[in-house]
């Protein structure tokens, strides 16, 4: 490899330049050495004020007059190292174990030699049950005000889900209770199981991720979050705000089966259905095939019996109706009306005949009067009426010409004559 003399002679010159004053002024050509950066970090950290911080105790150890522990966040996988004097821990040392929730008053400290950040505590106290309950009640009030517990939000569970999503512990009886009882009731049911940590710092992120994962699966029709009970502290993750909000945002119907009777985790309030135990959840999410078949047979029997009774009742009513005399001999129903009609017809005929007789008498009388006044009576005595061709009566011989054909009307008919000579009229 060729030796770069330029670089060799340039390095002392660069090192002789003054260091940048601010971090933003550093560059690859003008870096800060570690010995210059570490004191600045230590000075910056040293100016920070003491802080009260809450978390969960892990890896608690004592060495001489100091206690060393890891303070882990109760929801996320984040932690800090804390050192406490033994005299400050002494009042609670009998109750302080891994998993305890504490509040520590500590000042941050940066170790220049190793570059580690830790906290030096000077006061510690356990987070008591009352304080935890108060925190949950405050969160409960906030979520209730947002309407996350309202009954109108809850989604009905499907009657017969083909696939059930199950969130349960990696080891425990909850999975067995749900799966075995569900398949005993409906053997065809299938499960999508997500085994997670159900207590401690990892519980919240793992359970939340499992719920969201199952909610995105279109085949899953209902989700069961199951745990076989536990102490109040063990069930704290199921009252965590992040987990509860994830359950509230779940579009798939969700069943909470935490199995805790004394206290009710907030997950129970936001879930679409609360089961008292994992076994109760299995009975709720799938129907009992034996009971359903028995109910179906019973319903068919009731329907058949009801139909038979209805047909028998209708047949009896029809037979009773057909047995009535008015239907056995329908003409008897018409007999009174026929008799009344016959009476009216007879009365009408008699009245009509009477009227016609009176009318005949009147007509005969009028005919006699007309005949007496009519020229026909005169004709009957031998007189005749002479008429011209147009029907005009001849009253004067001067109206007639010789050889004119005239009509002569007598009492019993009419005949024609030809006119001859005429004679003058006489007075």
Short mmCIF file of C-alpha atoms in Angstrom, two decimals, residues 4-358:
data_model
loop_
_atom_site.label_atom_id
_atom_site.label_comp_id
_atom_site.label_asym_id
_atom_site.label_seq_id
_atom_site.Cartn_x
_atom_site.Cartn_y
_atom_site.Cartn_z
CA UNK A 4 0.33 8.93 2.08
CA UNK A 5 2.85 11.42 3.39
CA UNK A 6 0.44 14.31 2.90
CA UNK A 7 -2.08 12.83 5.33
CA UNK A 8 0.66 12.12 7.84
CA UNK A 9 1.85 15.71 7.88
CA UNK A 10 -1.71 17.12 7.76
CA UNK A 11 -2.88 15.45 10.99
CA UNK A 12 -0.77 17.47 13.44
CA UNK A 13 -1.88 20.64 11.74
CA UNK A 14 -5.56 19.70 12.13
CA UNK A 15 -5.08 18.76 15.77
CA UNK A 16 -3.58 22.12 16.41
CA UNK A 17 -6.78 23.88 15.33
CA UNK A 18 -9.18 24.98 18.13
CA UNK A 19 -12.18 22.67 18.79
CA UNK A 20 -15.66 23.77 17.69
CA UNK A 21 -17.53 25.58 20.44
CA UNK A 22 -20.97 24.11 19.67
CA UNK A 23 -22.07 20.64 18.63
CA UNK A 24 -23.61 22.04 15.46
CA UNK A 25 -20.17 23.34 14.41
CA UNK A 26 -18.54 19.89 14.47
CA UNK A 27 -17.78 18.08 11.23
CA UNK A 28 -15.92 15.04 9.99
CA UNK A 29 -12.81 17.18 9.69
CA UNK A 30 -13.33 18.93 13.04
CA UNK A 31 -14.88 16.39 15.46
CA UNK A 32 -15.10 16.49 19.22
CA UNK A 33 -13.05 13.88 21.01
CA UNK A 34 -14.89 11.67 23.48
CA UNK A 35 -13.14 13.33 26.40
CA UNK A 36 -14.63 16.63 25.29
CA UNK A 37 -18.20 15.36 24.64
CA UNK A 38 -18.66 13.22 27.77
CA UNK A 39 -18.22 16.06 30.29
CA UNK A 40 -20.67 18.18 28.33
CA UNK A 41 -23.29 15.41 28.50
CA UNK A 42 -22.60 14.92 32.20
CA UNK A 43 -22.92 18.65 32.79
CA UNK A 44 -26.21 18.80 30.82
CA UNK A 45 -27.66 15.84 32.67
CA UNK A 46 -26.42 17.23 35.98
CA UNK A 47 -28.44 20.41 35.46
CA UNK A 48 -31.69 18.44 35.23
CA UNK A 49 -34.04 18.68 38.20
CA UNK A 50 -34.97 15.64 40.29
CA UNK A 51 -38.15 13.96 39.11
CA UNK A 52 -40.82 11.66 40.54
CA UNK A 53 -41.14 8.66 38.21
CA UNK A 54 -43.49 5.66 38.38
CA UNK A 55 -42.78 2.17 37.12
CA UNK A 56 -42.55 -1.52 37.85
CA UNK A 57 -39.63 -3.06 39.75
CA UNK A 58 -37.45 -5.64 37.99
CA UNK A 59 -34.12 -7.25 38.91
CA UNK A 60 -34.08 -5.91 42.48
CA UNK A 61 -30.65 -6.48 44.06
CA UNK A 62 -28.72 -5.20 47.10
CA UNK A 63 -25.00 -4.55 47.33
CA UNK A 64 -23.61 -3.14 50.56
CA UNK A 65 -25.73 -0.09 51.39
CA UNK A 66 -27.34 0.31 47.95
CA UNK A 67 -30.27 -1.26 46.15
CA UNK A 68 -30.06 -1.62 42.39
CA UNK A 69 -33.16 -2.12 40.29
CA UNK A 70 -34.61 -1.67 36.83
CA UNK A 71 -37.67 0.56 36.69
CA UNK A 72 -39.78 -0.61 33.75
CA UNK A 73 -42.72 1.22 32.24
CA UNK A 74 -45.99 -0.57 33.03
CA UNK A 75 -47.25 -0.30 29.43
CA UNK A 76 -44.30 -0.22 27.04
CA UNK A 77 -40.97 -2.00 26.85
CA UNK A 78 -38.91 0.90 28.26
CA UNK A 79 -36.78 0.93 31.41
CA UNK A 80 -34.35 2.92 33.53
CA UNK A 81 -31.70 1.86 36.00
CA UNK A 82 -32.15 3.25 39.50
CA UNK A 83 -29.95 3.19 42.58
CA UNK A 84 -31.46 3.70 46.05
CA UNK A 85 -29.83 3.92 49.48
CA UNK A 86 -30.76 1.00 51.70
CA UNK A 87 -31.97 3.37 54.45
CA UNK A 88 -34.60 4.82 52.06
CA UNK A 89 -35.78 1.37 51.02
CA UNK A 90 -35.91 -0.04 54.56
CA UNK A 91 -39.52 1.07 55.36
CA UNK A 92 -40.94 -0.94 52.42
CA UNK A 93 -38.28 -3.59 51.95
CA UNK A 94 -40.60 -6.38 53.16
CA UNK A 95 -43.15 -5.53 50.49
CA UNK A 96 -40.78 -4.61 47.68
CA UNK A 97 -40.38 -7.43 45.15
CA UNK A 98 -40.04 -7.83 41.41
CA UNK A 99 -43.31 -6.69 39.86
CA UNK A 100 -44.09 -4.10 42.54
CA UNK A 101 -45.17 -0.70 41.33
CA UNK A 102 -43.28 2.16 42.95
CA UNK A 103 -42.79 5.89 42.71
CA UNK A 104 -39.17 7.05 43.04
CA UNK A 105 -37.75 10.53 43.58
CA UNK A 106 -34.46 10.50 41.72
CA UNK A 107 -31.92 12.68 39.95
CA UNK A 108 -30.44 11.60 36.61
CA UNK A 109 -26.75 10.79 36.63
CA UNK A 110 -24.42 10.24 33.68
CA UNK A 111 -21.40 8.03 34.30
CA UNK A 112 -18.54 9.56 32.33
CA UNK A 113 -16.38 6.48 32.37
CA UNK A 114 -18.96 4.11 30.86
CA UNK A 115 -21.36 6.54 29.22
CA UNK A 116 -24.30 5.02 31.11
CA UNK A 117 -27.34 6.97 32.28
CA UNK A 118 -28.90 6.00 35.59
CA UNK A 119 -30.94 7.61 38.33
CA UNK A 120 -29.86 8.12 41.90
CA UNK A 121 -32.92 7.97 44.12
CA UNK A 122 -33.41 9.48 47.53
CA UNK A 123 -37.04 8.56 48.23
CA UNK A 124 -39.32 5.68 47.27
CA UNK A 125 -42.85 4.56 48.05
CA UNK A 126 -45.11 1.78 46.88
CA UNK A 127 -48.08 2.60 44.71
CA UNK A 128 -50.87 1.30 46.92
CA UNK A 129 -54.08 -0.40 45.93
CA UNK A 130 -56.07 2.74 46.69
CA UNK A 131 -53.92 4.84 44.37
CA UNK A 132 -54.22 2.29 41.58
CA UNK A 133 -57.99 2.20 42.02
CA UNK A 134 -58.11 5.98 41.95
CA UNK A 135 -56.15 6.04 38.69
CA UNK A 136 -58.49 3.48 37.15
CA UNK A 137 -61.56 5.41 38.32
CA UNK A 138 -60.21 8.60 36.76
CA UNK A 139 -59.59 6.80 33.48
CA UNK A 140 -63.01 5.17 33.74
CA UNK A 141 -64.63 8.60 34.02
CA UNK A 142 -62.76 9.89 30.98
CA UNK A 143 -63.67 6.89 28.83
CA UNK A 144 -67.29 6.97 29.99
CA UNK A 145 -67.53 10.65 29.05
CA UNK A 146 -66.33 9.75 25.57
CA UNK A 147 -69.14 7.19 25.30
CA UNK A 148 -66.90 4.12 25.02
CA UNK A 149 -69.05 2.20 27.52
CA UNK A 150 -72.42 3.04 25.91
CA UNK A 151 -74.69 0.10 25.11
CA UNK A 152 -75.46 1.61 21.69
CA UNK A 153 -71.82 0.98 20.68
CA UNK A 154 -71.90 -2.71 21.47
CA UNK A 155 -72.15 -5.08 18.51
CA UNK A 156 -74.29 -8.27 18.74
CA UNK A 157 -72.30 -11.49 18.67
CA UNK A 158 -72.78 -13.73 15.62
CA UNK A 159 -75.04 -16.74 16.16
CA UNK A 160 -72.72 -19.30 14.60
CA UNK A 161 -69.18 -18.03 13.92
CA UNK A 162 -67.06 -20.21 11.68
CA UNK A 163 -63.77 -18.78 13.03
CA UNK A 164 -63.17 -17.46 16.56
CA UNK A 165 -60.13 -15.34 17.39
CA UNK A 166 -58.62 -16.13 20.80
CA UNK A 167 -56.11 -14.00 22.73
CA UNK A 168 -54.76 -15.93 25.69
CA UNK A 169 -51.67 -16.68 27.76
CA UNK A 170 -48.80 -18.67 26.31
CA UNK A 171 -49.29 -21.19 29.08
CA UNK A 172 -52.44 -21.62 31.11
CA UNK A 173 -55.89 -23.12 31.30
CA UNK A 174 -57.77 -20.30 29.55
CA UNK A 175 -56.99 -21.58 26.05
CA UNK A 176 -58.00 -25.14 26.97
CA UNK A 177 -61.23 -23.96 28.64
CA UNK A 178 -62.33 -21.91 25.65
CA UNK A 179 -61.31 -24.32 22.88
CA UNK A 180 -62.46 -27.56 24.50
CA UNK A 181 -65.82 -26.20 25.64
CA UNK A 182 -66.51 -24.49 22.32
CA UNK A 183 -65.70 -27.61 20.28
CA UNK A 184 -67.74 -29.76 22.62
CA UNK A 185 -70.71 -27.53 21.81
CA UNK A 186 -69.99 -27.04 18.10
CA UNK A 187 -67.25 -29.32 16.71
CA UNK A 188 -66.95 -27.47 13.41
CA UNK A 189 -65.76 -24.21 14.97
CA UNK A 190 -62.18 -23.13 14.12
CA UNK A 191 -59.83 -20.92 16.15
CA UNK A 192 -57.21 -18.32 15.32
CA UNK A 193 -55.12 -18.25 18.52
CA UNK A 194 -52.69 -15.51 19.54
CA UNK A 195 -50.64 -16.54 22.59
CA UNK A 196 -49.33 -13.49 24.43
CA UNK A 197 -48.11 -12.30 27.81
CA UNK A 198 -51.15 -11.46 29.94
CA UNK A 199 -49.46 -9.75 32.88
CA UNK A 200 -46.50 -7.51 33.47
CA UNK A 201 -44.96 -4.85 31.27
CA UNK A 202 -45.26 -6.84 28.04
CA UNK A 203 -48.94 -7.58 28.46
CA UNK A 204 -50.35 -4.31 27.11
CA UNK A 205 -48.39 -4.13 23.82
CA UNK A 206 -48.76 -7.85 23.10
CA UNK A 207 -52.51 -8.06 23.87
CA UNK A 208 -53.14 -4.83 21.94
CA UNK A 209 -51.21 -6.10 18.92
CA UNK A 210 -53.05 -9.45 19.03
CA UNK A 211 -56.47 -7.73 19.08
CA UNK A 212 -55.54 -5.52 16.13
CA UNK A 213 -54.11 -8.46 14.21
CA UNK A 214 -57.28 -10.55 14.63
CA UNK A 215 -59.47 -7.56 13.83
CA UNK A 216 -57.82 -7.24 10.42
CA UNK A 217 -58.46 -10.91 9.60
CA UNK A 218 -61.71 -11.04 7.56
CA UNK A 219 -62.26 -14.70 8.47
CA UNK A 220 -62.47 -13.98 12.22
CA UNK A 221 -66.08 -13.27 13.23
CA UNK A 222 -65.64 -12.80 17.00
CA UNK A 223 -62.63 -12.21 19.27
CA UNK A 224 -62.25 -13.58 22.81
CA UNK A 225 -59.69 -12.10 25.21
CA UNK A 226 -59.30 -14.75 27.92
CA UNK A 227 -57.37 -15.04 31.17
CA UNK A 228 -58.03 -17.30 34.10
CA UNK A 229 -58.40 -14.65 36.78
CA UNK A 230 -55.59 -13.38 38.98
CA UNK A 231 -54.85 -10.73 41.56
CA UNK A 232 -55.82 -7.12 41.12
CA UNK A 233 -52.24 -6.20 40.23
CA UNK A 234 -52.04 -9.02 37.67
CA UNK A 235 -55.12 -7.70 35.89
CA UNK A 236 -53.98 -4.07 35.72
CA UNK A 237 -52.99 -4.36 32.01
CA UNK A 238 -56.66 -4.98 31.16
CA UNK A 239 -57.50 -1.56 32.57
CA UNK A 240 -54.74 0.15 30.62
CA UNK A 241 -55.92 3.05 28.46
CA UNK A 242 -54.05 1.98 25.32
CA UNK A 243 -55.43 -1.56 25.47
CA UNK A 244 -58.97 -0.42 26.27
CA UNK A 245 -58.98 2.06 23.39
CA UNK A 246 -57.70 -0.62 21.01
CA UNK A 247 -60.57 -2.88 22.11
CA UNK A 248 -63.06 -0.03 21.64
CA UNK A 249 -61.78 0.57 18.10
CA UNK A 250 -62.14 -3.12 17.22
CA UNK A 251 -64.72 -3.63 14.47
CA UNK A 252 -65.06 -7.36 15.18
CA UNK A 253 -67.36 -8.26 18.12
CA UNK A 254 -65.17 -8.69 21.20
CA UNK A 255 -65.75 -10.81 24.32
CA UNK A 256 -63.86 -10.08 27.54
CA UNK A 257 -63.28 -13.24 29.57
CA UNK A 258 -60.81 -12.12 32.22
CA UNK A 259 -62.47 -14.17 34.92
CA UNK A 260 -62.29 -11.73 37.83
CA UNK A 261 -65.38 -11.44 40.00
CA UNK A 262 -64.29 -8.95 42.67
CA UNK A 263 -63.02 -6.19 40.41
CA UNK A 264 -64.09 -5.35 36.89
CA UNK A 265 -61.29 -4.41 34.49
CA UNK A 266 -62.13 -1.61 32.09
CA UNK A 267 -61.88 -4.08 29.21
CA UNK A 268 -65.10 -5.67 30.52
CA UNK A 269 -66.90 -2.34 30.17
CA UNK A 270 -65.80 -1.59 26.62
CA UNK A 271 -66.20 -5.15 25.29
CA UNK A 272 -69.33 -6.11 23.37
CA UNK A 273 -69.93 -8.95 25.83
CA UNK A 274 -68.51 -9.72 29.28
CA UNK A 275 -68.05 -13.37 30.20
CA UNK A 276 -67.46 -14.34 33.81
CA UNK A 277 -64.92 -17.05 32.89
CA UNK A 278 -63.24 -18.44 29.76
CA UNK A 279 -65.68 -21.36 29.94
CA UNK A 280 -68.59 -18.93 29.99
CA UNK A 281 -67.09 -17.20 26.93
CA UNK A 282 -66.99 -20.50 25.05
CA UNK A 283 -70.67 -21.07 25.84
CA UNK A 284 -71.52 -17.58 24.68
CA UNK A 285 -69.69 -17.43 21.35
CA UNK A 286 -70.94 -20.75 19.91
CA UNK A 287 -74.28 -22.52 20.34
CA UNK A 288 -74.66 -26.03 21.73
CA UNK A 289 -75.31 -28.31 18.74
CA UNK A 290 -77.19 -30.80 20.92
CA UNK A 291 -79.37 -28.14 22.50
CA UNK A 292 -79.97 -26.47 19.13
CA UNK A 293 -80.97 -29.78 17.55
CA UNK A 294 -83.31 -30.52 20.47
CA UNK A 295 -84.78 -27.05 20.25
CA UNK A 296 -85.28 -27.48 16.51
CA UNK A 297 -87.03 -30.82 16.97
CA UNK A 298 -89.19 -29.36 19.72
CA UNK A 299 -90.08 -26.37 17.56
CA UNK A 300 -91.01 -28.68 14.67
CA UNK A 301 -93.15 -30.78 17.01
CA UNK A 302 -94.91 -27.67 18.35
CA UNK A 303 -95.48 -26.37 14.85
CA UNK A 304 -96.86 -29.72 13.67
CA UNK A 305 -99.14 -29.99 16.71
CA UNK A 306 -100.37 -26.44 16.29
CA UNK A 307 -101.06 -27.07 12.61
CA UNK A 308 -102.99 -30.25 13.36
CA UNK A 309 -105.09 -28.51 16.00
CA UNK A 310 -105.77 -25.64 13.62
CA UNK A 311 -106.82 -28.00 10.83
CA UNK A 312 -109.03 -29.99 13.22
CA UNK A 313 -110.66 -26.79 14.49
CA UNK A 314 -111.26 -25.51 10.98
CA UNK A 315 -112.63 -28.91 9.87
CA UNK A 316 -115.02 -29.00 12.82
CA UNK A 317 -116.21 -25.50 11.99
CA UNK A 318 -116.68 -26.45 8.35
CA UNK A 319 -118.64 -29.61 9.29
CA UNK A 320 -120.86 -27.60 11.62
CA UNK A 321 -121.53 -25.08 8.90
CA UNK A 322 -122.29 -27.74 6.32
CA UNK A 323 -124.68 -29.52 8.70
CA UNK A 324 -126.97 -26.50 9.03
CA UNK A 325 -130.39 -26.97 7.30
CA UNK A 326 -129.93 -23.87 5.25
CA UNK A 327 -126.89 -25.49 3.59
CA UNK A 328 -128.24 -29.05 3.56
CA UNK A 329 -131.40 -27.84 1.67
CA UNK A 330 -130.62 -24.39 0.32
CA UNK A 331 -134.10 -24.15 -1.30
CA UNK A 332 -135.69 -23.86 2.14
CA UNK A 333 -133.94 -20.54 2.51
CA UNK A 334 -135.65 -19.32 -0.68
CA UNK A 335 -139.15 -20.70 0.12
CA UNK A 336 -140.33 -17.66 2.19
CA UNK A 337 -139.09 -15.30 -0.46
CA UNK A 338 -140.74 -17.42 -3.19
CA UNK A 339 -144.07 -17.35 -1.35
CA UNK A 340 -143.84 -13.60 -0.87
CA UNK A 341 -142.94 -13.18 -4.54
CA UNK A 342 -145.86 -15.36 -5.63
CA UNK A 343 -148.20 -13.31 -3.47
CA UNK A 344 -146.93 -10.09 -4.95
CA UNK A 345 -147.22 -11.46 -8.50
CA UNK A 346 -150.83 -12.60 -7.86
CA UNK A 347 -151.71 -9.27 -6.32
CA UNK A 348 -150.11 -7.50 -9.28
CA UNK A 349 -152.06 -9.59 -11.75
CA UNK A 350 -155.36 -8.97 -10.00
CA UNK A 351 -154.69 -5.29 -9.80
CA UNK A 352 -153.67 -5.18 -13.45
CA UNK A 353 -156.76 -7.15 -14.56
CA UNK A 354 -158.99 -4.82 -12.58
CA UNK A 355 -157.36 -1.79 -14.12
CA UNK A 356 -157.62 -3.29 -17.60
CA UNK A 357 -161.35 -4.09 -17.08
CA UNK A 358 -162.03 -0.52 -16.01
#
